Coordinates of N, CA and C in Angstrom, one line a residue:
M1 N 29.3 72.9 96.7 CA 29.1 71.6 97.1 C 29.6 70.7 96.1
E2 N 30.3 69.6 96.4 CA 30.7 68.7 95.5 C 29.7 68.0 94.7
T3 N 29.8 67.3 93.4 CA 28.9 66.6 92.8 C 28.8 65.2 93.5
A4 N 27.8 64.3 93.3 CA 27.8 63.0 93.8 C 29.0 62.3 93.3
T5 N 29.3 62.4 92.1 CA 30.5 61.8 91.3 C 31.6 62.0 91.9
D6 N 32.0 63.1 92.2 CA 33.1 63.5 93.2 C 33.2 62.9 94.5
I7 N 32.2 63.1 95.5 CA 32.2 62.2 96.6 C 32.3 61.0 96.4
I8 N 31.6 60.3 95.4 CA 31.9 58.7 95.5 C 33.4 58.5 94.9
S9 N 33.9 59.1 94.2 CA 35.4 58.9 93.9 C 36.2 59.1 95.1
R10 N 35.9 60.2 96.0 CA 36.8 60.4 97.3 C 36.7 59.3 98.1
I11 N 35.6 58.5 98.4 CA 35.1 57.5 99.3 C 35.8 56.4 99.0
R12 N 35.8 56.2 97.6 CA 36.3 54.7 97.0 C 37.8 54.8 96.9
T13 N 38.6 55.8 96.9 CA 40.0 56.0 97.2 C 40.6 55.6 98.5
G14 N 39.5 55.6 99.5 CA 39.7 55.3 100.8 C 40.6 56.2 101.7
G15 N 41.0 57.5 101.1 CA 41.9 58.3 101.6 C 41.3 59.2 102.8
L16 N 40.0 59.2 103.0 CA 39.3 60.2 103.7 C 39.3 59.5 105.3
S17 N 39.7 60.5 106.2 CA 39.7 60.1 107.8 C 38.1 60.0 108.5
T18 N 37.8 59.4 109.3 CA 36.8 59.3 110.0 C 36.1 60.8 110.2
E19 N 37.0 61.7 110.7 CA 36.3 62.9 111.0 C 36.0 63.7 109.6
E20 N 36.8 63.6 108.6 CA 36.4 63.9 107.3 C 35.0 63.4 106.4
L21 N 34.9 62.1 106.9 CA 33.6 61.4 106.5 C 32.5 62.0 107.0
E22 N 32.6 62.2 108.5 CA 31.7 62.7 109.3 C 31.2 63.9 108.8
A23 N 32.2 64.9 108.6 CA 32.0 66.2 108.0 C 31.3 66.3 106.7
L24 N 31.6 65.4 106.0 CA 31.0 65.2 104.6 C 29.6 64.9 104.8
A25 N 29.2 63.9 105.7 CA 27.8 63.4 105.9 C 26.9 64.5 106.4
S26 N 27.6 65.4 107.4 CA 26.8 66.4 107.9 C 26.5 67.4 106.7
T27 N 27.5 67.6 105.7 CA 27.3 68.7 104.8 C 26.2 68.0 103.8
V28 N 26.1 66.7 103.5 CA 25.4 66.2 102.7 C 23.8 66.4 103.1
R29 N 23.7 66.1 104.5 CA 22.4 66.3 105.3 C 21.9 67.6 105.1
E30 N 22.8 68.6 105.3 CA 22.5 70.1 105.2 C 21.8 70.3 103.9
Q31 N 22.6 70.0 102.9 CA 22.1 70.2 101.4 C 20.9 69.8 101.1
I32 N 20.7 68.6 101.5 CA 19.4 67.7 101.4 C 18.3 68.5 101.8
K33 N 18.5 68.9 103.2 CA 17.4 69.6 104.0 C 17.2 71.1 103.4
A34 N 18.2 71.7 102.8 CA 18.1 73.0 102.1 C 17.3 73.1 100.9
D35 N 17.6 71.9 100.1 CA 16.8 71.7 98.9 C 16.5 70.3 98.8
P36 N 15.2 69.7 99.2 CA 14.9 68.4 99.0 C 14.8 67.8 97.7
A37 N 15.2 68.6 96.9 CA 15.1 68.0 95.5 C 16.6 67.2 95.3
K38 N 17.5 67.8 95.9 CA 18.7 67.0 96.0 C 18.7 65.7 96.6
G39 N 17.7 65.6 97.3 CA 17.7 64.1 97.9 C 17.9 62.9 97.1
K40 N 17.3 62.9 95.9 CA 17.5 62.0 94.9 C 19.0 61.6 94.5
E41 N 19.9 62.8 94.2 CA 21.3 62.7 94.1 C 22.1 62.3 95.0
Y42 N 21.7 63.1 96.1 CA 22.7 62.9 97.4 C 22.3 61.9 98.4
G43 N 20.9 61.5 98.5 CA 20.8 60.6 99.4 C 21.3 59.3 99.7
P44 N 21.4 58.6 98.4 CA 22.3 57.2 98.4 C 23.6 57.1 98.9
L45 N 24.2 58.8 98.9 CA 25.3 58.7 99.1 C 25.7 58.5 100.7
M46 N 24.4 58.9 101.4 CA 24.8 58.8 102.8 C 25.0 57.0 103.3
G47 N 24.4 56.1 102.7 CA 24.7 54.8 102.9 C 26.3 54.3 102.9
M48 N 26.7 55.1 101.5 CA 28.2 54.9 101.3 C 29.1 55.4 102.2
I49 N 28.7 56.7 102.8 CA 29.4 57.6 103.8 C 29.4 56.6 105.1
S50 N 28.1 56.1 105.7 CA 28.1 55.5 106.7 C 28.9 54.1 106.9
Q51 N 28.9 53.5 105.7 CA 29.7 52.4 105.4 C 31.1 52.6 105.6
A52 N 31.7 53.5 104.9 CA 33.1 54.0 105.0 C 33.6 54.2 106.3
I53 N 32.5 55.0 107.1 CA 32.8 55.2 108.6 C 33.0 54.0 109.3
R54 N 32.2 53.0 109.0 CA 32.2 51.8 110.0 C 33.4 51.2 109.6
Q55 N 33.9 51.3 108.3 CA 35.2 50.6 107.7 C 36.2 51.1 108.6
Q56 N 36.4 52.4 108.7 CA 37.3 53.3 109.4 C 37.5 52.8 110.9
E57 N 36.4 52.6 111.6 CA 36.1 52.2 113.0 C 36.6 50.7 113.0
E58 N 36.5 49.9 112.0 CA 36.8 48.5 112.3 C 38.3 48.2 111.7
K59 N 39.1 49.2 111.6 CA 40.5 48.9 111.4 C 41.2 48.3 112.9
A60 N 41.9 47.2 112.5 CA 42.5 46.7 113.8 C 43.7 47.4 114.0
D61 N 44.2 47.4 115.4 CA 45.2 48.1 115.8 C 46.5 47.3 115.6
I62 N 46.9 47.4 114.2 CA 48.0 46.9 113.6 C 49.2 47.8 113.7
N63 N 50.4 47.4 114.2 CA 51.6 48.2 114.1 C 52.6 47.8 113.0
L64 N 52.5 48.4 111.8 CA 52.9 48.1 110.7 C 54.2 48.9 110.5
V65 N 55.4 48.3 110.4 CA 56.8 48.8 110.5 C 57.4 48.7 109.1
V66 N 57.8 49.6 108.6 CA 58.5 49.5 107.1 C 59.7 48.5 107.2
A67 N 59.5 47.7 106.1 CA 60.5 46.8 105.6 C 60.8 46.7 104.3
G68 N 61.7 47.4 103.9 CA 62.1 47.4 102.4 C 61.1 48.2 101.8
R69 N 60.5 47.7 100.9 CA 59.3 48.5 100.1 C 57.9 48.0 100.7
G70 N 57.8 47.2 101.7 CA 56.7 46.9 102.1 C 56.6 47.2 103.6
A71 N 55.9 46.3 104.4 CA 55.9 46.5 106.1 C 55.7 45.1 106.5
L72 N 56.0 45.1 107.9 CA 55.6 44.0 108.7 C 55.0 44.4 109.9
A73 N 54.1 43.3 110.3 CA 53.5 43.5 111.7 C 53.5 42.1 112.2
I74 N 53.5 42.1 113.6 CA 53.5 41.0 114.3 C 52.5 40.9 115.5
G75 N 52.2 39.8 115.9 CA 51.2 39.7 117.0 C 50.5 38.1 117.1
H76 N 49.6 38.3 118.2 CA 48.8 36.9 118.5 C 47.9 36.5 117.3
K77 N 47.2 35.3 117.2 CA 46.5 35.0 116.2 C 45.2 35.8 116.0
P78 N 45.0 36.0 114.7 CA 43.8 37.1 114.4 C 42.2 36.4 115.0
G79 N 41.5 37.2 115.2 CA 40.1 37.0 115.7 C 39.9 37.8 116.9
G80 N 38.5 37.9 117.2 CA 38.4 38.6 118.3 C 38.9 40.1 118.1
K81 N 39.6 40.7 119.3 CA 40.0 42.0 118.7 C 40.8 42.3 117.5
I82 N 41.3 41.4 117.0 CA 42.2 41.7 115.8 C 41.1 40.9 114.9
S83 N 40.1 41.5 114.0 CA 39.4 40.9 113.2 C 40.1 41.1 111.7
F84 N 39.7 40.0 111.1 CA 40.3 39.8 109.7 C 39.9 41.0 109.0
E85 N 38.6 41.4 108.9 CA 38.3 42.6 108.1 C 39.1 43.9 108.6
G86 N 39.3 43.9 109.9 CA 40.1 45.1 110.6 C 41.5 44.9 110.0
M87 N 42.1 43.9 110.0 CA 43.5 43.7 109.7 C 43.8 44.3 108.0
R88 N 42.6 43.9 107.3 CA 42.6 44.2 106.0 C 42.4 45.7 105.8
N89 N 41.5 46.3 106.4 CA 41.3 47.7 106.5 C 42.3 48.7 107.0
A90 N 43.2 47.9 107.9 CA 44.6 48.6 108.1 C 45.5 48.5 107.1
G91 N 45.4 47.6 106.2 CA 46.4 47.9 105.1 C 47.0 46.4 105.0
V92 N 46.9 45.5 105.9 CA 47.7 43.9 105.7 C 47.2 43.5 104.3
T93 N 48.1 42.9 103.5 CA 47.9 42.4 102.0 C 48.2 40.8 102.4
A94 N 48.8 40.4 103.5 CA 49.1 39.0 103.5 C 49.4 38.6 104.9
V95 N 48.9 37.5 105.3 CA 49.1 36.6 106.8 C 50.0 35.8 106.6
L96 N 50.9 35.5 107.5 CA 51.7 34.3 107.7 C 51.4 33.6 109.0
T97 N 50.7 32.5 108.7 CA 50.3 31.7 110.0 C 51.5 30.6 110.5
L98 N 51.8 30.6 111.6 CA 52.7 29.6 112.1 C 52.3 28.4 112.8
L99 N 51.0 28.5 112.9 CA 50.3 27.5 113.7 C 50.2 26.2 113.0
Q100 N 50.1 24.9 113.9 CA 49.8 23.7 113.4 C 48.3 23.4 112.9
G101 N 48.3 22.4 112.1 CA 46.7 22.1 112.0 C 45.9 22.1 112.9
N102 N 46.4 21.3 114.2 CA 45.4 21.1 115.1 C 45.3 22.4 116.2
E103 N 45.9 23.5 115.8 CA 45.7 24.8 116.3 C 44.8 25.9 115.7
G104 N 44.2 25.2 114.8 CA 43.0 26.1 113.9 C 43.4 26.7 112.9
A105 N 44.7 26.5 112.2 CA 45.4 27.0 111.3 C 44.5 27.3 110.1
L106 N 43.9 26.1 109.6 CA 43.1 26.0 108.4 C 41.8 27.0 108.4
Q107 N 41.4 26.9 109.6 CA 40.3 28.0 109.8 C 40.6 29.4 109.7
I108 N 41.9 29.8 110.4 CA 42.5 31.2 110.1 C 42.5 31.4 108.8
G109 N 43.2 30.3 108.0 CA 43.5 30.6 106.6 C 42.1 31.0 105.6
D110 N 41.2 30.1 106.0 CA 39.8 30.4 105.4 C 39.2 31.9 105.5
K111 N 39.4 32.3 106.7 CA 39.0 33.7 107.1 C 39.7 34.8 106.5
V112 N 41.1 34.5 106.5 CA 42.0 35.4 105.9 C 41.7 35.6 104.4
K113 N 41.6 34.6 103.8 CA 41.2 34.5 102.2 C 40.0 35.1 102.0
K114 N 38.9 34.9 102.8 CA 37.8 35.5 102.7 C 37.4 37.0 102.9
A115 N 38.6 37.3 103.7 CA 38.6 39.0 103.9 C 39.5 39.5 102.8
G116 N 39.8 39.0 101.9 CA 40.7 39.3 100.9 C 42.1 39.3 100.6
M117 N 42.9 38.6 101.8 CA 44.2 38.8 101.8 C 44.8 37.5 101.6
E118 N 46.4 37.4 101.2 CA 46.8 36.3 100.9 C 47.2 35.7 102.2
W119 N 47.0 34.3 102.0 CA 47.5 33.5 103.3 C 48.6 32.5 102.9
I120 N 49.6 32.6 104.0 CA 50.8 31.5 103.9 C 50.7 30.9 105.0
W121 N 51.0 29.5 104.9 CA 50.8 28.7 106.1 C 52.4 28.1 106.2
F122 N 52.7 28.3 107.2 CA 54.2 27.6 107.4 C 54.1 27.0 109.0
P123 N 53.7 25.7 109.0 CA 53.4 25.0 110.5 C 55.0 25.0 111.1
F124 N 54.7 25.4 112.5 CA 56.0 25.8 112.9 C 55.6 24.9 114.4
S125 N 56.4 24.0 115.0 CA 56.3 23.4 116.1 C 56.7 24.2 117.3
A126 N 55.7 24.4 118.3 CA 56.0 25.2 119.4 C 56.9 24.5 120.3
A127 N 57.0 23.2 120.4 CA 57.7 22.2 121.0 C 59.3 22.1 120.6
Q128 N 59.3 22.2 119.1 CA 60.9 22.1 118.6 C 61.1 23.2 117.7
D129 N 60.7 24.4 118.1 CA 61.0 25.6 117.1 C 62.6 25.8 117.1
N130 N 63.1 25.7 118.4 CA 64.6 26.2 118.4 C 65.4 25.1 117.9
L131 N 64.8 23.9 117.7 CA 65.5 22.8 117.2 C 65.3 22.4 115.6
L132 N 64.5 23.1 115.0 CA 64.2 23.1 113.6 C 65.6 22.9 112.9
A133 N 65.5 21.7 112.0 CA 66.8 21.4 111.4 C 66.8 21.6 110.0
D134 N 65.3 21.8 109.5 CA 65.0 21.9 107.9 C 65.2 23.4 107.5
T135 N 66.4 23.9 107.4 CA 66.5 25.4 107.3 C 66.2 25.7 105.9
Q136 N 66.5 24.9 105.0 CA 66.0 25.2 103.5 C 64.6 25.6 103.4
R137 N 63.6 24.9 104.2 CA 62.2 25.5 104.2 C 62.1 26.6 104.6
V138 N 62.9 27.0 105.8 CA 62.8 28.5 106.3 C 63.4 29.5 105.1
F139 N 64.5 29.0 104.4 CA 65.1 30.1 103.4 C 63.9 30.3 102.3
D140 N 63.4 29.4 101.8 CA 62.2 29.3 101.1 C 61.2 30.2 101.4
L141 N 61.0 30.2 102.8 CA 59.7 31.0 103.4 C 60.4 32.4 103.2
Y142 N 61.5 32.7 103.5 CA 61.8 34.1 103.6 C 62.0 34.6 102.0
Q143 N 62.4 33.8 101.1 CA 62.5 34.2 99.7 C 61.0 34.4 99.3
Q144 N 59.9 34.0 99.7 CA 58.5 34.2 99.3 C 58.3 35.5 100.0
L145 N 58.6 35.9 101.5 CA 58.1 37.0 102.0 C 58.9 38.0 101.4
A146 N 60.3 37.9 101.2 CA 60.9 39.1 100.8 C 60.6 39.5 99.3
A147 N 60.0 38.7 98.5 CA 59.2 39.0 97.2 C 57.9 39.9 97.5
L148 N 57.3 39.5 98.5 CA 55.9 40.1 98.8 C 56.4 41.3 99.3
L149 N 57.4 41.7 100.0 CA 57.9 43.0 100.5 C 58.3 43.9 99.5
E150 N 59.1 43.1 98.5 CA 59.6 43.9 97.4 C 58.5 44.5 96.6
G151 N 57.4 43.9 96.6 CA 56.2 44.3 95.7 C 55.3 45.2 96.8
S152 N 55.8 45.8 97.7 CA 55.1 46.7 98.3 C 53.8 46.1 99.5
G153 N 54.2 44.6 99.8 CA 53.3 43.7 100.5 C 53.4 44.3 101.9
Q154 N 52.2 44.2 102.8 CA 52.3 44.4 104.1 C 51.9 43.2 104.6
I155 N 52.8 42.5 105.5 CA 52.5 41.1 105.9 C 52.6 41.3 107.6
Y156 N 51.4 40.4 108.1 CA 51.4 40.0 109.4 C 51.5 38.8 109.9
I157 N 52.6 38.7 110.7 CA 53.1 37.5 111.2 C 52.5 36.9 112.4
H158 N 52.0 35.8 112.7 CA 51.6 35.3 114.0 C 51.8 33.9 114.2
C159 N 51.6 33.6 115.5 CA 51.4 32.1 115.9 C 50.2 32.3 116.8
S160 N 50.3 31.9 118.0 CA 49.3 31.8 119.1 C 49.4 33.1 119.8
A161 N 50.3 33.0 120.7 CA 50.5 34.4 121.5 C 51.2 35.5 120.8
G162 N 52.0 35.0 119.6 CA 52.9 36.1 119.1 C 54.1 36.5 119.7
I163 N 54.7 35.4 120.4 CA 55.8 35.6 121.1 C 57.1 34.8 120.5
H164 N 57.0 33.4 121.0 CA 58.2 32.7 120.5 C 58.3 32.2 119.2
R165 N 57.4 31.7 118.6 CA 57.5 31.3 117.1 C 57.3 32.5 116.1
T166 N 56.6 33.7 116.5 CA 56.7 34.6 115.8 C 58.0 35.6 116.0
G167 N 58.3 35.6 117.1 CA 59.7 36.5 117.4 C 60.8 35.6 116.6
M168 N 60.9 34.4 116.6 CA 62.2 33.6 116.1 C 62.2 33.8 114.7
I169 N 60.8 33.6 113.9 CA 60.8 33.7 112.4 C 61.0 35.1 112.2
T170 N 60.5 36.2 112.8 CA 60.5 37.4 112.3 C 62.0 37.9 112.6
Y171 N 62.6 37.5 113.5 CA 64.2 37.9 113.7 C 65.0 37.3 112.5
G172 N 64.8 36.0 112.2 CA 65.3 35.4 111.2 C 65.1 36.2 109.9
L173 N 63.7 36.6 109.7 CA 63.5 37.2 108.2 C 64.2 38.7 108.2
L174 N 64.4 39.5 109.3 CA 65.0 40.6 109.5 C 66.4 40.6 109.0
R175 N 67.0 39.5 109.7 CA 68.4 39.3 109.4 C 68.5 38.9 107.6
Y176 N 67.6 38.1 107.2 CA 67.7 37.8 105.8 C 67.4 38.8 105.1
L177 N 66.7 39.7 105.3 CA 66.7 40.8 104.5 C 67.8 41.8 104.6
G178 N 68.8 41.7 105.4 CA 70.0 42.4 105.4 C 70.4 43.4 106.4
M179 N 69.6 43.2 107.5 CA 69.6 43.9 108.7 C 70.8 43.2 109.6
D180 N 71.6 44.2 110.3 CA 72.6 43.5 111.2 C 71.9 42.8 112.6
N181 N 72.6 42.4 113.4 CA 71.9 41.8 114.6 C 71.2 43.0 115.1
E182 N 72.1 44.0 115.6 CA 71.3 45.2 116.3 C 70.4 45.8 115.6
A183 N 70.1 45.9 114.4 CA 69.2 46.7 113.5 C 68.0 45.7 113.8
A184 N 68.3 44.4 113.6 CA 67.1 43.5 113.6 C 66.4 43.4 114.9
A185 N 67.4 43.3 115.9 CA 66.8 43.4 117.4 C 66.0 44.8 117.6
T186 N 66.5 46.0 117.4 CA 65.8 47.1 117.4 C 64.4 47.2 116.7
T187 N 64.5 46.5 115.5 CA 63.1 46.5 114.7 C 61.9 45.4 115.2
L188 N 62.7 44.3 116.0 CA 61.9 43.4 116.5 C 60.9 44.0 117.7
R189 N 61.9 45.2 118.2 CA 61.3 45.8 119.4 C 60.2 46.7 119.1
Q190 N 60.6 47.4 117.8 CA 59.6 48.2 117.3 C 58.1 47.7 117.0
L191 N 58.4 46.6 116.4 CA 57.4 45.6 115.9 C 56.4 45.3 117.1
R192 N 57.0 44.7 118.4 CA 56.2 44.3 119.6 C 57.2 44.3 120.7
E193 N 57.1 44.9 121.5 CA 57.9 45.1 122.6 C 58.0 43.8 123.4
V194 N 56.8 43.3 123.8 CA 56.5 42.1 124.4 C 57.3 40.7 123.8
T195 N 57.1 40.7 122.4 CA 57.8 39.8 121.8 C 59.5 40.0 121.9
A196 N 59.9 41.1 121.8 CA 61.3 41.2 122.0 C 61.8 40.8 123.2
E197 N 61.1 41.3 124.1 CA 61.4 40.9 125.5 C 61.4 39.4 125.8
Q198 N 60.4 38.7 125.4 CA 60.3 37.3 125.8 C 60.6 36.2 124.8
V199 N 61.0 36.5 123.5 CA 61.3 35.6 122.7 C 62.5 34.8 122.8
G200 N 63.3 35.0 123.6 CA 64.4 34.2 124.1 C 65.6 34.2 123.3
E201 N 66.6 34.3 124.0 CA 67.9 34.6 123.6 C 68.5 33.3 122.5
E202 N 68.2 32.2 123.0 CA 68.3 30.9 122.0 C 67.7 31.1 120.6
R203 N 66.3 31.8 120.5 CA 65.6 31.7 119.2 C 66.4 33.0 118.6
L204 N 66.8 33.9 119.1 CA 67.5 35.0 118.5 C 68.9 34.4 117.7
I205 N 69.4 33.6 118.4 CA 70.6 32.9 117.9 C 70.5 32.1 117.0
W206 N 69.4 31.4 117.0 CA 68.9 30.6 115.9 C 68.8 31.5 114.4
G207 N 68.0 32.5 114.7 CA 67.9 33.3 113.5 C 69.0 34.0 112.9
E208 N 70.3 34.0 113.5 CA 71.4 34.5 113.1 C 72.0 33.7 111.9
Q209 N 71.6 32.6 111.7 CA 72.0 31.8 110.5 C 71.6 32.3 109.2
F210 N 70.6 33.1 109.2 CA 69.6 33.5 107.9 C 70.3 35.2 107.7
G211 N 71.1 35.4 108.4 CA 71.9 36.9 108.2 C 72.9 36.8 106.8
K212 N 72.7 37.8 105.9 CA 73.4 37.8 104.8 C 74.9 38.5 105.0

């Protein structure tokens, strides 16, 4: 049987699956039952193991796709089924919000930061997204995102439904990162098929200007 210190170290690394944690909990219970004197040493571990199991169960269903040294994921705005803690537990380190202020962007930002992730706000008009003229702002955004990916960041990009604005900005980012149009389109589909299907050809054409 491992020492309490060994078990704590393994739990804190976060590398144990739910099945491994449950097996560990069963072993600890058996050890305490066989030798009640070990209850003082192993008893407090049960709380840590239970918490680790809950965190595993609370991981959001995030599809992270490798991009450079980091990864990207896209989808609808977080909250509800995509919990902020679940995103963090799934490995997300930064969230890019494309919503306007009147769409609840600031509230999302507060929750993202409270959950321990970096928040990037890039207000993007749903009505004027394909007519955006200030491309320098987009280049600056892509430079920031590329730096995060270079540092092994894992970024979740979202608007409201995660289709038009999200698909447009993500496709442009993939082109900015050096992918050709075919690879960028394929990666967008890997990230989220419904986004790739419904983003609209004119938005993909807009993203071509950021290709290297």
